[in-house]
Amino acid sequence: MTIGGNGNAKQSSSGDEATATEGDIFRDYPVRYLGYANEVGEAFRSFVHVGLVRLSYAVSTCYVIADAAHKGQIANKKFSTHPEKTSIIAQSVADTLLWQGLASVIIPGFTINRICWISTRLLSKRMSLNSSKGISTAIGLAAIPFIIRPIDTSVDMLMETTFRQFFSNGTHGASKRVVHHNRDD
């Protein structure tokens, strides 16, 4: 059981019991919203300098790297005596980097970019360019909560049928106890 950022207890996927102070800082607490920085940057792209958009990607990328390093530390602690400890750590880190890179940075950034681009093009036919940019920014920001779950689910399916199949030997089950991308929000 883990305690999320909202204080609610929930059973972990591995069935391990955790103390009331445990929780995944990168999934259960507000720090996870750093992973959405690039989506906000993309929504504001038409109003801000491209350097700020790039900075938003840097923030999201740092979040992804920090989460992967964290999962490596967890794997190191959980499997300190396992004969394939190094492989489990590598799989946990690689899985997290790939999953988070796709689900938190690449796909959402592209999706919001295209939503804003298309809405600006369509709206600019009926109103001033500044008005259409403002409305498309609002549309992009409003779309963020709606794209998260479908993207996460799609990346889960992609990972299960590709990357995780490659690691379907005996150690993947161990790394699965470290890497959990299910979001309950």
XYZ file of C-alpha atoms in Angstrom:
185
model
C 0.000 0.000 0.000
C 1.312 3.470 -0.812
C 0.144 6.858 0.262
C -0.447 9.225 -2.636
C 0.004 12.973 -2.678
C -3.655 13.313 -1.830
C -3.143 11.311 1.363
C -5.160 8.343 0.169
C -3.735 4.894 0.710
C -3.644 2.544 -2.240
C -2.422 -0.988 -2.778
C 0.718 -1.196 -4.865
C 0.664 -3.388 -7.960
C 3.254 -5.713 -6.443
C 1.203 -6.297 -3.309
C 4.048 -5.063 -1.114
C 3.017 -3.099 1.922
C 4.601 0.330 2.264
C 4.779 2.565 5.249
C 2.570 5.605 5.535
C 5.477 7.872 4.612
C 6.258 6.098 1.330
C 4.991 7.018 -2.064
C 6.464 7.629 -5.464
C 7.483 11.267 -5.481
C 7.431 11.303 -9.290
C 3.938 9.816 -9.581
C 2.004 10.488 -6.377
C 2.969 14.078 -5.556
C 2.673 17.442 -7.326
C 6.249 17.220 -8.646
C 4.789 14.999 -11.378
C 3.268 18.095 -12.975
C 6.791 19.088 -14.063
C 6.377 16.378 -16.680
C 3.620 18.488 -18.251
C 5.773 21.629 -18.607
C 6.394 21.064 -22.303
C 2.673 20.792 -22.984
C 2.125 24.177 -21.380
C 5.091 25.523 -23.358
C 3.563 24.219 -26.582
C 0.204 25.790 -25.759
C 1.898 29.186 -25.297
C 4.250 28.794 -28.299
C 2.496 31.496 -30.333
C 2.969 34.077 -27.542
C 6.402 33.385 -26.101
C 9.935 33.263 -27.423
C 10.959 29.823 -28.688
C 13.591 29.764 -25.928
C 10.833 29.494 -23.324
C 9.255 26.605 -25.205
C 12.646 24.869 -25.274
C 13.034 25.562 -21.546
C 9.681 23.853 -20.936
C 11.040 20.793 -22.759
C 14.195 20.927 -20.636
C 12.074 20.918 -17.464
C 10.045 17.924 -18.671
C 13.182 16.082 -19.774
C 14.825 16.662 -16.378
C 11.683 15.232 -14.767
C 11.929 12.118 -16.973
C 15.627 11.629 -16.172
C 15.072 12.161 -12.446
C 12.202 9.644 -12.432
C 14.353 7.074 -14.260
C 17.228 7.594 -11.808
C 14.777 7.231 -8.928
C 13.478 3.937 -10.335
C 17.091 2.761 -10.645
C 17.655 3.562 -6.971
C 14.502 1.705 -5.977
C 15.552 -1.337 -8.026
C 18.998 -1.211 -6.441
C 17.487 -1.273 -2.946
C 14.761 -3.852 -3.651
C 17.035 -6.283 -5.459
C 20.357 -5.678 -3.714
C 21.023 -9.413 -3.365
C 19.387 -10.595 -6.592
C 21.867 -12.322 -8.920
C 20.634 -10.232 -11.874
C 20.499 -6.938 -9.975
C 22.345 -4.977 -12.678
C 19.975 -6.208 -15.379
C 16.916 -5.363 -13.283
C 18.239 -1.856 -12.609
C 19.014 -1.309 -16.312
C 15.571 -2.570 -17.333
C 13.839 -0.369 -14.761
C 15.751 2.731 -15.857
C 15.329 2.016 -19.582
C 11.622 1.254 -19.196
C 11.061 4.494 -17.292
C 13.114 6.605 -19.723
C 11.290 5.200 -22.719
C 7.803 5.261 -21.197
C 8.138 8.741 -19.697
C 9.906 10.080 -22.774
C 7.027 8.986 -24.973
C 4.097 9.555 -22.582
C 5.287 12.761 -20.899
C 7.367 14.576 -23.500
C 7.259 13.454 -27.133
C 3.649 12.463 -27.802
C 1.908 15.099 -25.628
C 4.171 17.872 -26.895
C 3.459 16.952 -30.508
C -0.267 16.574 -29.790
C -0.651 19.984 -28.127
C 1.506 21.590 -30.825
C -0.780 20.239 -33.544
C -3.986 21.094 -31.650
C -2.820 24.699 -31.290
C -1.555 24.928 -34.861
C -4.776 23.564 -36.346
C -7.044 25.659 -34.141
C -5.058 28.830 -34.958
C -5.335 28.130 -38.684
C -9.066 27.458 -38.489
C -9.862 30.392 -36.187
C -7.713 32.908 -38.092
C -10.098 32.536 -41.043
C -12.889 34.039 -38.912
C -11.080 36.439 -36.543
C -7.881 38.368 -36.081
C -4.641 36.423 -35.772
C -4.063 37.621 -32.181
C -7.550 36.545 -31.146
C -7.139 33.167 -32.815
C -3.751 32.666 -31.105
C -5.278 33.467 -27.715
C -8.183 31.098 -28.205
C -5.953 28.330 -29.575
C -3.684 28.698 -26.524
C -6.746 28.241 -24.297
C -7.810 25.227 -26.391
C -4.325 23.725 -26.044
C -4.300 24.206 -22.277
C -7.816 22.817 -21.976
C -6.843 19.750 -24.025
C -4.028 18.697 -21.680
C -6.183 16.851 -19.122
C -8.039 15.032 -21.901
C -4.990 13.725 -23.747
C -3.117 12.298 -20.742
C -4.988 9.049 -20.138
C -5.317 8.024 -23.811
C -1.616 8.707 -24.375
C -0.613 6.816 -21.208
C -2.782 3.860 -22.198
C -1.414 3.847 -25.742
C 2.181 3.987 -24.529
C 1.458 1.162 -22.054
C 0.115 -0.973 -24.903
C 3.072 -0.080 -27.114
C 5.568 -0.908 -24.364
C 3.862 -4.207 -23.522
C 3.934 -5.354 -27.145
C 7.481 -4.182 -27.944
C 10.081 -3.204 -25.365
C 8.717 -5.243 -22.477
C 8.373 -8.318 -24.718
C 12.099 -8.086 -25.364
C 12.664 -8.247 -21.599
C 10.097 -10.977 -20.965
C 12.750 -13.228 -19.424
C 12.765 -13.928 -15.695
C 13.975 -10.473 -14.647
C 11.206 -8.382 -16.228
C 8.776 -9.455 -13.523
C 11.227 -8.055 -11.000
C 11.582 -4.733 -12.798
C 7.776 -4.516 -13.075
C 7.683 -4.313 -9.283
C 9.743 -1.117 -9.534
C 8.270 0.483 -12.648
C 4.583 1.319 -12.408
C 3.136 3.848 -14.769
C -0.513 3.532 -13.800
C -1.982 6.912 -12.990
C -5.150 7.039 -10.951
C -6.101 10.608 -11.797
